[in-house]
Coordinates of C-alpha atoms in Angstrom, one line a residue:
M11 CA -23.2 11.1 52.3
S12 CA -27.2 10.1 51.2
P13 CA -28.2 6.9 49.9
T14 CA -28.9 8.4 46.1
M15 CA -25.5 9.1 45.7
M16 CA -23.4 6.0 47.2
M17 CA -25.9 4.3 44.9
T18 CA -24.7 6.5 41.8
S19 CA -20.9 7.0 42.6
K20 CA -20.3 3.0 42.8
K21 CA -21.9 2.7 39.0
P22 CA -19.6 1.0 37.0
Q23 CA -17.5 3.5 35.0
Q24 CA -18.1 2.3 31.3
K25 CA -22.1 2.4 32.2
L26 CA -21.5 6.0 32.0
L27 CA -19.2 6.7 28.3
S28 CA -20.3 5.5 25.3
K29 CA -19.3 1.6 23.2
I30 CA -16.7 3.9 21.4
A31 CA -14.6 5.0 24.4
T32 CA -15.4 1.7 26.6
G33 CA -14.3 -0.7 23.0
N34 CA -11.4 -2.2 21.8
G35 CA -12.1 -1.2 18.0
H36 CA -9.5 1.0 17.4
G37 CA -7.3 -1.9 17.3
E38 CA -4.0 -1.1 20.1
E39 CA -4.0 -4.6 21.6
S40 CA -2.6 -5.5 18.0
P41 CA 1.1 -6.2 18.7
Y42 CA 1.9 -3.6 16.1
F43 CA 1.1 -0.9 18.1
D44 CA 2.7 -3.2 21.1
G45 CA 6.0 -2.7 19.4
W46 CA 5.7 1.1 19.6
K47 CA 4.9 0.9 23.6
A48 CA 8.3 -1.7 23.6
Y49 CA 10.1 1.5 21.7
D50 CA 8.6 3.8 23.1
S51 CA 9.6 2.7 27.2
D52 CA 13.7 2.6 25.8
P53 CA 14.0 4.2 22.7
F54 CA 17.3 4.0 21.3
H55 CA 19.9 6.5 21.1
S56 CA 23.7 6.1 19.8
T57 CA 24.8 7.4 22.7
N58 CA 22.6 8.3 25.2
N59 CA 21.3 4.7 25.2
P60 CA 23.1 2.2 22.9
D61 CA 21.3 -0.3 24.4
G62 CA 17.3 0.7 23.4
V63 CA 15.3 -0.6 21.4
I64 CA 15.8 0.6 17.3
Q65 CA 12.9 2.0 16.0
M66 CA 11.9 -0.3 12.9
G67 CA 8.1 -0.4 13.2
L68 CA 7.8 2.9 11.9
A69 CA 7.6 3.8 8.1
E70 CA 9.1 7.0 7.9
N71 CA 11.2 8.8 5.3
Q72 CA 13.8 9.9 6.5
L73 CA 15.9 9.7 3.8
S74 CA 16.0 13.0 2.3
F75 CA 15.4 15.7 4.8
D76 CA 18.3 17.8 3.9
V77 CA 17.0 18.3 0.4
I78 CA 14.1 19.7 2.2
E79 CA 16.7 21.8 4.5
N80 CA 18.5 23.4 1.8
W81 CA 15.3 24.2 -0.3
I82 CA 13.8 25.7 2.9
K83 CA 16.5 28.2 3.3
N84 CA 16.7 29.4 0.0
N85 CA 12.8 30.2 0.3
Q86 CA 12.5 31.6 3.7
S87 CA 9.0 33.4 2.2
A88 CA 7.1 30.5 2.1
S89 CA 6.8 30.2 5.8
I90 CA 4.6 32.9 7.2
C91 CA 6.7 32.4 10.4
T92 CA 10.2 34.7 8.6
A93 CA 10.5 38.3 8.2
E94 CA 10.7 37.2 4.5
G95 CA 7.2 35.7 4.7
V96 CA 5.8 37.8 7.4
E97 CA 3.4 39.9 5.0
E98 CA 1.3 36.3 4.0
F99 CA 0.5 35.9 8.2
K100 CA -3.0 37.7 8.1
D101 CA -4.2 36.5 5.3
T102 CA -3.3 32.8 5.7
A103 CA -4.2 32.9 9.9
I104 CA -7.6 34.1 9.1
F105 CA -10.4 31.0 8.2
Q106 CA -10.2 29.6 5.1
D107 CA -12.9 27.7 3.2
Y108 CA -12.9 23.9 3.5
H109 CA -12.3 24.1 -0.4
G110 CA -8.9 24.4 0.4
L111 CA -6.7 26.7 -0.8
P112 CA -6.7 27.1 -5.2
E113 CA -3.0 27.1 -4.9
F114 CA -2.7 23.8 -2.6
R115 CA -4.8 22.3 -4.7
N116 CA -3.0 23.3 -8.4
A117 CA 0.1 22.2 -6.5
V118 CA -0.5 18.8 -5.1
A119 CA -2.3 17.7 -9.1
K120 CA -0.1 18.8 -10.2
F121 CA 2.7 17.1 -7.4
M122 CA 0.6 13.4 -8.6
E123 CA 0.7 13.4 -12.0
K124 CA 4.5 14.1 -11.6
V125 CA 4.6 11.0 -9.5
R126 CA 2.3 9.1 -11.9
G127 CA 4.8 9.6 -14.7
N128 CA 2.1 12.8 -16.4
K129 CA 0.8 9.4 -17.3
A130 CA -2.5 10.4 -15.6
S131 CA -3.8 14.0 -15.1
F132 CA -6.3 15.1 -11.6
D133 CA -8.6 18.0 -11.2
P134 CA -7.9 20.2 -8.7
N135 CA -11.8 20.8 -8.1
R136 CA -11.4 17.0 -7.1
I137 CA -8.5 17.0 -4.5
V138 CA -10.3 17.0 -1.0
M139 CA -7.9 17.8 1.8
S140 CA -8.0 15.4 5.0
G141 CA -6.3 14.9 8.4
G142 CA -3.4 12.6 7.0
A143 CA -4.4 9.5 4.9
T144 CA -6.1 7.9 8.0
G145 CA -8.4 10.3 8.3
A146 CA -9.2 10.3 4.3
H147 CA -10.2 6.7 4.5
E148 CA -12.0 7.1 7.2
T149 CA -13.7 9.8 5.0
V150 CA -14.5 7.9 2.3
A151 CA -15.7 4.7 3.9
F152 CA -18.4 6.9 5.7
C153 CA -19.2 8.2 2.1
L154 CA -19.1 4.6 0.5
A155 CA -20.5 2.3 3.1
D156 CA -22.7 2.0 6.1
P157 CA -22.2 0.5 9.3
G158 CA -22.2 -3.5 8.5
E159 CA -21.0 -3.4 5.2
A160 CA -18.3 -4.7 3.9
F161 CA -14.6 -3.7 1.7
L162 CA -12.7 -6.8 0.5
V163 CA -8.7 -6.1 1.7
P164 CA -5.5 -8.0 -0.1
I165 CA -3.9 -9.6 3.2
P166 CA -1.6 -8.7 4.3
Y167 CA -2.3 -5.1 4.8
Y168 CA -1.6 -2.1 7.3
P169 CA -2.5 -3.0 10.8
G170 CA -3.8 0.9 10.9
F171 CA -6.7 0.0 8.4
D172 CA -8.9 -1.4 11.8
R173 CA -8.5 1.5 13.1
D174 CA -8.8 4.2 10.1
L175 CA -11.8 2.6 8.4
R176 CA -13.7 0.1 10.9
W177 CA -13.6 2.0 14.9
R178 CA -16.2 4.7 14.1
T179 CA -17.6 3.2 10.5
G180 CA -18.8 -0.1 11.6
V181 CA -17.2 -1.1 8.6
Q182 CA -16.4 -4.8 8.1
L183 CA -12.6 -6.0 6.5
L184 CA -13.0 -9.0 4.7
P185 CA -9.8 -10.8 3.8
V186 CA -8.8 -11.8 -0.2
H187 CA -6.3 -14.4 0.5
C188 CA -2.6 -14.1 -0.7
E189 CA 0.1 -16.8 -0.5
S190 CA 3.4 -16.3 -1.0
S191 CA 3.7 -18.9 -3.3
N192 CA 3.3 -16.3 -5.9
G193 CA 4.7 -13.4 -4.1
F194 CA 1.3 -12.2 -2.1
K195 CA -0.5 -11.3 -6.3
V196 CA -4.3 -10.4 -5.7
T197 CA -5.7 -12.8 -8.1
R198 CA -9.1 -12.4 -10.1
E199 CA -9.7 -16.1 -7.7
A200 CA -9.0 -14.8 -4.9
M201 CA -11.7 -11.5 -5.2
E202 CA -14.4 -13.8 -6.2
A203 CA -13.4 -16.3 -2.9
A204 CA -13.6 -13.5 -0.8
Y205 CA -16.4 -12.2 -2.6
E206 CA -18.8 -15.1 -2.6
K207 CA -17.9 -16.1 1.2
A208 CA -19.5 -12.6 1.6
Q209 CA -23.0 -13.3 -0.4
E210 CA -22.8 -16.4 2.0
E211 CA -22.9 -14.7 4.8
N212 CA -25.3 -12.0 3.7
I213 CA -22.8 -9.2 4.0
T214 CA -23.0 -7.1 1.2
V215 CA -19.9 -5.5 -0.5
K216 CA -19.6 -1.6 -1.2
G217 CA -16.0 -1.9 -2.2
L218 CA -13.1 -3.6 -3.2
L219 CA -9.2 -1.6 -0.9
I220 CA -5.7 -2.0 -2.7
T221 CA -2.6 -0.7 -1.8
N222 CA -0.3 0.2 -4.5
P223 CA 2.8 0.4 -3.6
S224 CA 1.9 -2.5 -1.1
N225 CA 2.6 -1.8 2.7
P226 CA 3.4 -4.4 3.9
L227 CA 5.2 -6.3 1.2
G228 CA 7.0 -3.8 -0.5
T229 CA 5.7 -4.5 -4.3
I230 CA 3.9 -3.4 -7.3
L231 CA 0.5 -3.9 -8.6
D232 CA 1.1 -4.7 -12.5
R233 CA -0.9 -3.4 -15.2
D234 CA -2.6 -6.7 -15.6
T235 CA -4.0 -7.0 -12.5
L236 CA -5.1 -3.4 -12.0
R237 CA -7.0 -4.3 -15.2
T238 CA -8.6 -7.5 -13.4
I239 CA -9.4 -5.4 -10.8
V240 CA -11.4 -2.8 -12.6
S241 CA -13.2 -5.4 -14.2
F242 CA -13.7 -7.3 -11.3
I243 CA -14.7 -3.4 -9.3
N244 CA -17.0 -2.7 -12.5
E245 CA -18.8 -6.2 -12.8
K246 CA -19.4 -6.1 -9.2
N247 CA -20.7 -2.8 -9.7
I248 CA -18.9 -1.8 -5.9
H249 CA -16.4 0.8 -5.3
L250 CA -12.1 0.4 -5.5
I251 CA -10.5 2.6 -2.8
A252 CA -6.9 2.6 -4.1
D253 CA -4.3 3.8 -1.6
E254 CA -1.4 5.0 -3.4
I255 CA 0.4 7.2 -0.6
Y256 CA 3.9 5.8 -1.7
A257 CA 3.5 6.4 -5.5
A258 CA 6.8 8.3 -5.2
T259 CA 8.8 5.6 -2.7
V260 CA 9.2 3.5 -5.7
F261 CA 13.2 3.2 -6.3
S262 CA 13.8 0.9 -9.4
K263 CA 12.4 -0.8 -12.6
P264 CA 9.0 -1.7 -13.1
S265 CA 7.9 1.5 -12.4
F266 CA 4.4 2.2 -10.8
I267 CA 1.0 2.1 -12.1
S268 CA -1.7 4.1 -10.6
I269 CA -5.2 2.7 -11.0
S270 CA -5.7 7.2 -12.8
E271 CA -3.8 5.4 -15.6
I272 CA -5.4 2.1 -15.9
I273 CA -9.0 3.7 -16.3
E274 CA -8.3 6.8 -19.2
E275 CA -7.1 3.0 -21.7
E276 CA -9.3 2.8 -24.5
N277 CA -10.1 -0.6 -23.9
I278 CA -11.3 -0.6 -20.0
E279 CA -13.9 -0.9 -19.4
C280 CA -15.4 1.1 -16.0
N281 CA -17.6 3.4 -14.1
K282 CA -15.3 6.2 -13.2
D283 CA -18.0 7.0 -10.3
L284 CA -16.9 3.6 -8.4
I285 CA -13.4 4.6 -8.7
H286 CA -11.7 6.7 -5.6
I287 CA -7.6 7.4 -4.8
I288 CA -6.0 8.1 -1.2
Y289 CA -2.8 10.1 -1.4
S290 CA -1.2 11.9 1.5
L291 CA 2.6 13.0 1.6
S292 CA 3.4 11.6 4.9
K293 CA 5.4 9.0 3.3
D294 CA 6.3 10.5 -0.2
M295 CA 8.0 13.8 1.6
G296 CA 8.1 12.3 4.1
F297 CA 5.4 15.2 5.9
P298 CA 3.6 12.8 8.5
G299 CA 3.6 15.9 11.1
F300 CA 2.0 17.8 8.1
R301 CA -1.6 15.5 8.6
V302 CA -1.7 16.2 4.5
G303 CA -4.3 13.6 3.0
I304 CA -6.1 14.1 0.1
I305 CA -9.2 12.1 -1.5
Y306 CA -9.4 12.3 -5.3
S307 CA -13.0 10.5 -6.2
Y308 CA -14.2 10.4 -9.5
N309 CA -17.6 10.3 -8.0
D310 CA -19.8 14.5 -7.8
E311 CA -21.3 13.2 -4.7
V312 CA -18.9 11.4 -2.9
V313 CA -16.6 14.6 -4.3
S314 CA -19.3 16.9 -2.4
C315 CA -19.9 14.8 1.0
A316 CA -16.5 14.3 1.4
R317 CA -15.7 18.0 1.3
K318 CA -18.5 18.7 3.7
M319 CA -17.0 16.6 6.2
S320 CA -13.1 17.7 5.7
S321 CA -14.4 19.9 7.7
F322 CA -14.0 17.7 11.0
G323 CA -9.7 17.7 9.9
L324 CA -8.3 20.7 7.8
V325 CA -4.8 20.9 6.2
S326 CA -3.9 24.3 8.8
T327 CA -3.4 27.3 6.4
Q328 CA 0.1 27.9 7.7
T329 CA 0.9 24.6 6.2
Q330 CA -0.8 24.4 2.4
H331 CA 0.6 27.6 2.1
L332 CA 4.2 26.4 2.4
I333 CA 2.9 22.9 0.4
A334 CA 2.1 24.9 -2.1
A335 CA 5.0 26.5 -2.0
M336 CA 7.4 23.7 -2.3
L337 CA 5.4 21.7 -4.6
S338 CA 4.8 24.2 -7.4
D339 CA 9.1 24.8 -7.8
E340 CA 9.6 21.9 -10.3
V341 CA 13.3 22.0 -10.2
F342 CA 13.0 21.7 -6.6
V343 CA 10.7 18.5 -7.2
N344 CA 12.2 16.9 -10.0
S345 CA 15.4 17.0 -7.7
F346 CA 13.7 15.9 -4.8
L347 CA 12.1 12.6 -6.6
T348 CA 15.2 11.9 -7.9
E349 CA 17.5 11.6 -5.4
S350 CA 15.2 10.2 -2.6
A351 CA 14.8 7.4 -5.1
R352 CA 18.6 6.9 -5.6
R353 CA 18.6 6.9 -2.0
L354 CA 16.4 4.5 -1.2
A355 CA 17.7 2.3 -3.3
I356 CA 20.7 1.8 -1.5
R357 CA 19.4 1.9 1.7
H358 CA 17.2 -0.9 0.0
K359 CA 20.5 -2.8 -0.9
V360 CA 22.6 -2.8 2.1
F361 CA 19.6 -4.2 4.4
T362 CA 18.8 -6.7 1.9
S363 CA 22.2 -8.1 1.5
G364 CA 23.1 -7.3 5.0
L365 CA 20.0 -9.8 5.8
S366 CA 21.3 -12.5 3.2
Q367 CA 25.2 -12.8 3.9
V368 CA 22.7 -14.5 7.7
G369 CA 20.8 -16.7 5.4
I370 CA 17.4 -13.5 6.3
E371 CA 15.7 -13.3 3.1
C372 CA 13.5 -10.8 1.6
L373 CA 10.5 -10.8 -0.8
Q374 CA 11.7 -9.3 -3.3
S375 CA 10.6 -5.6 -3.6
N376 CA 11.2 -2.3 -5.1
A377 CA 8.8 0.4 -3.3
G378 CA 8.6 1.6 -0.2
L379 CA 9.9 2.2 3.4
F380 CA 10.4 -1.2 4.5
L381 CA 11.4 -4.6 3.6
W382 CA 9.1 -7.8 4.4
M383 CA 11.4 -10.3 5.7
D384 CA 11.1 -14.5 5.8
L385 CA 12.0 -15.9 9.6
H386 CA 10.1 -18.9 9.1
K387 CA 12.8 -21.1 9.4
L388 CA 13.3 -19.6 12.6
L389 CA 10.5 -20.4 13.7
R390 CA 10.3 -23.3 16.7
K391 CA 6.7 -24.2 14.8
Q392 CA 4.8 -23.6 11.5
T393 CA 2.4 -21.5 13.6
P394 CA 0.9 -18.1 14.8
E395 CA 1.8 -19.0 18.1
A396 CA 5.7 -19.5 17.2
E397 CA 5.8 -16.2 15.6
M398 CA 4.7 -14.6 18.7
E399 CA 7.2 -16.3 20.6
L400 CA 9.8 -15.3 18.2
W401 CA 8.7 -11.7 17.7
R402 CA 8.6 -11.3 21.5
V403 CA 12.7 -12.2 21.7
I404 CA 12.9 -10.2 19.0
I405 CA 11.6 -7.4 20.8
H406 CA 13.4 -8.1 24.8
E407 CA 16.4 -9.8 23.9
V408 CA 17.1 -8.3 20.4
K409 CA 16.1 -4.8 20.9
L410 CA 14.6 -4.3 17.6
N411 CA 11.3 -2.9 17.1
V412 CA 9.6 -5.1 13.7
S413 CA 6.0 -5.9 13.0
P414 CA 5.2 -9.5 13.0
G415 CA 2.8 -11.1 9.9
A416 CA 0.2 -11.7 12.6
S417 CA -0.6 -8.0 12.7
F418 CA -1.0 -7.5 9.4
H419 CA -3.4 -10.7 9.1
C420 CA -0.7 -12.8 6.9
P421 CA -2.1 -16.6 7.0
E422 CA 1.5 -17.2 6.7
P423 CA 3.7 -17.8 10.2
G424 CA 7.2 -16.9 10.2
W425 CA 6.7 -13.0 7.7
F426 CA 7.9 -9.5 9.6
R427 CA 7.5 -6.1 8.1
V428 CA 10.9 -4.4 8.8
C429 CA 11.4 -0.3 8.3
I430 CA 13.9 0.9 7.0
A431 CA 14.1 4.3 5.8
N432 CA 13.7 5.8 9.0
M433 CA 16.7 5.9 10.6
D434 CA 20.3 7.1 9.8
D435 CA 23.0 5.0 8.5
H436 CA 25.1 4.3 12.0
T437 CA 21.7 3.0 13.4
M438 CA 21.4 0.5 10.3
K439 CA 24.1 -1.2 10.9
V440 CA 23.7 -1.2 14.8
A441 CA 19.9 -3.1 13.8
L442 CA 22.4 -5.1 11.4
T443 CA 24.6 -5.6 14.2
R444 CA 22.1 -7.4 16.1
I445 CA 20.0 -9.4 13.6
R446 CA 23.7 -10.7 13.0
S447 CA 24.1 -11.6 16.8
F448 CA 20.7 -13.1 17.0
V449 CA 21.1 -15.5 14.0
M450 CA 24.6 -16.6 15.6
K451 CA 23.4 -17.4 19.1
N452 CA 22.0 -21.4 18.1
K453 CA 22.7 -22.9 21.3
E454 CA 21.8 -21.3 24.5
P455 CA 17.9 -20.6 25.3
V456 CA 16.1 -17.0 25.1
V457 CA 13.8 -16.0 27.8
V458 CA 11.5 -13.6 27.4
P459 CA 9.8 -11.0 30.1
N460 CA 7.8 -13.3 31.4
K461 CA 11.1 -16.0 31.5
K462 CA 9.0 -18.6 29.6
K463 CA 11.0 -20.1 27.4
C464 CA 10.4 -19.5 23.7
W465 CA 13.5 -21.0 22.4
H466 CA 15.0 -25.2 22.8
S467 CA 18.1 -25.1 23.9
D468 CA 18.9 -27.6 21.0
L469 CA 17.9 -25.6 18.6
K470 CA 19.9 -24.9 15.5
L471 CA 19.3 -22.0 13.6
R472 CA 20.0 -22.8 9.5
L473 CA 22.6 -20.1 8.7
S474 CA 24.2 -19.7 5.0
M475 CA 27.3 -18.3 5.9
N476 CA 29.1 -18.4 9.7
R477 CA 30.2 -15.6 12.0
S478 CA 33.9 -14.9 10.2
R479 CA 32.5 -14.9 6.9
F480 CA 29.8 -11.9 7.9
D481 CA 32.1 -10.1 10.0
D482 CA 34.6 -9.8 6.7
F483 CA 31.0 -8.1 4.9
M484 CA 30.6 -5.9 7.4
M485 CA 34.2 -4.6 7.9
S486 CA 35.3 -5.1 4.2
P487 CA 35.8 -1.3 2.7
H488 CA 33.9 -3.6 -0.7
S489 CA 30.7 -3.3 1.8
P490 CA 28.1 -1.0 0.1
M491 CA 27.5 0.6 3.8
A492 CA 31.4 2.2 3.5
H493 CA 30.5 3.4 0.3
S494 CA 26.8 4.9 1.0
P495 CA 27.0 8.4 -0.1
L496 CA 24.3 9.2 2.8
V497 CA 27.4 7.9 4.9
Q498 CA 29.9 10.4 2.8
A499 CA 27.8 12.9 2.5
R500 CA 28.0 13.0 6.5
N501 CA 31.7 12.6 7.3

């Protein structure tokens, strides 16, 4: 080998690659993603691996798939891969304009109206496709901000935002601090404080990002709060990105209120060019694998730019064809939305009741596919480090993949997001039983894989009931789990 070739072969590999390729901007070091890795390496299965990790870190809606499957069986022409639909194969498979199929955009617009109680209208010509909400968020970030500029985001917020909006765009996310003392409500004072702090640090704020309903809180923004937000962004002349991907997961009062409804109110002063909505079918319909993301902007220039950028992450025309047929069936849509909300309400009640029986409380919520669980009483100390110790125990000993509040940038230790709609009733019962066993184990020190003790042997867990009362709850014929319509339907 020549000296030149030897020198070349010894060059550090990272010098050959980009900063994105060698950096950590994706955020995969977060405990949110670490929990997924723990599940992937040892996934729970009721028969093949009953001692495995139960996936409670995935916000997925699997409770109403039977309703969808029945529609598909009765509408096989909606698929181009059936004898009934094969005549549409050629026209669907050949090139399609990146504006999207007209019937798809029309159906999505009508569905968005239906989900919002028909209190707002949506123009199909403003529907822009993207590869899931992930792609939609990044596209909007590219349209609204340059590298180094920032969006304000109320905390706690979805960990994926650090990837979706920051990784490739170079945009910053600045926290708007919310506190548990008022249910993590977004206030004018908190927004002003975050904006002023950015001004002091010479950071240009281009917008505010809200998630309504909230991930991870499972709460909705009330009308007064939404009006305050619109007033704030209008006064500052910054954009508002409203992530509304959980709009149809609201299962009890109060009802969901979309930003699209607020800006149509007569007494609201708002420059609509500043308003942009992110939507998808990943949560409301349970279709994350279809990668149906939607950008709906009231700004003509953003619509134009986003549509051009959408060519990097289009929804396949096969998927568009199927979704257009499904969402155009008003009888099905009404039935699905009603049944999905009913089943989410049941699952929420069963799980919160099961947790409360062992002294575990959750933030009061009425939406989403998860609970915001309060375990601060189980912390060795009220510190972020103690939260991570507890999280490791839950992952490695209790075998539940829940997500610690730190991964959502929550400023208060002890909060955990627990996803409850991505499992069947049996798995849910196993998860509740594991939590029961964990909180009842108050004397033995718990050891994590690195052999460091995370629990003091004299720690006494504060419980609201004893073991026998919990067993009575779990096994009683009056338990809500025994009478779940989901259980009855499958028996």
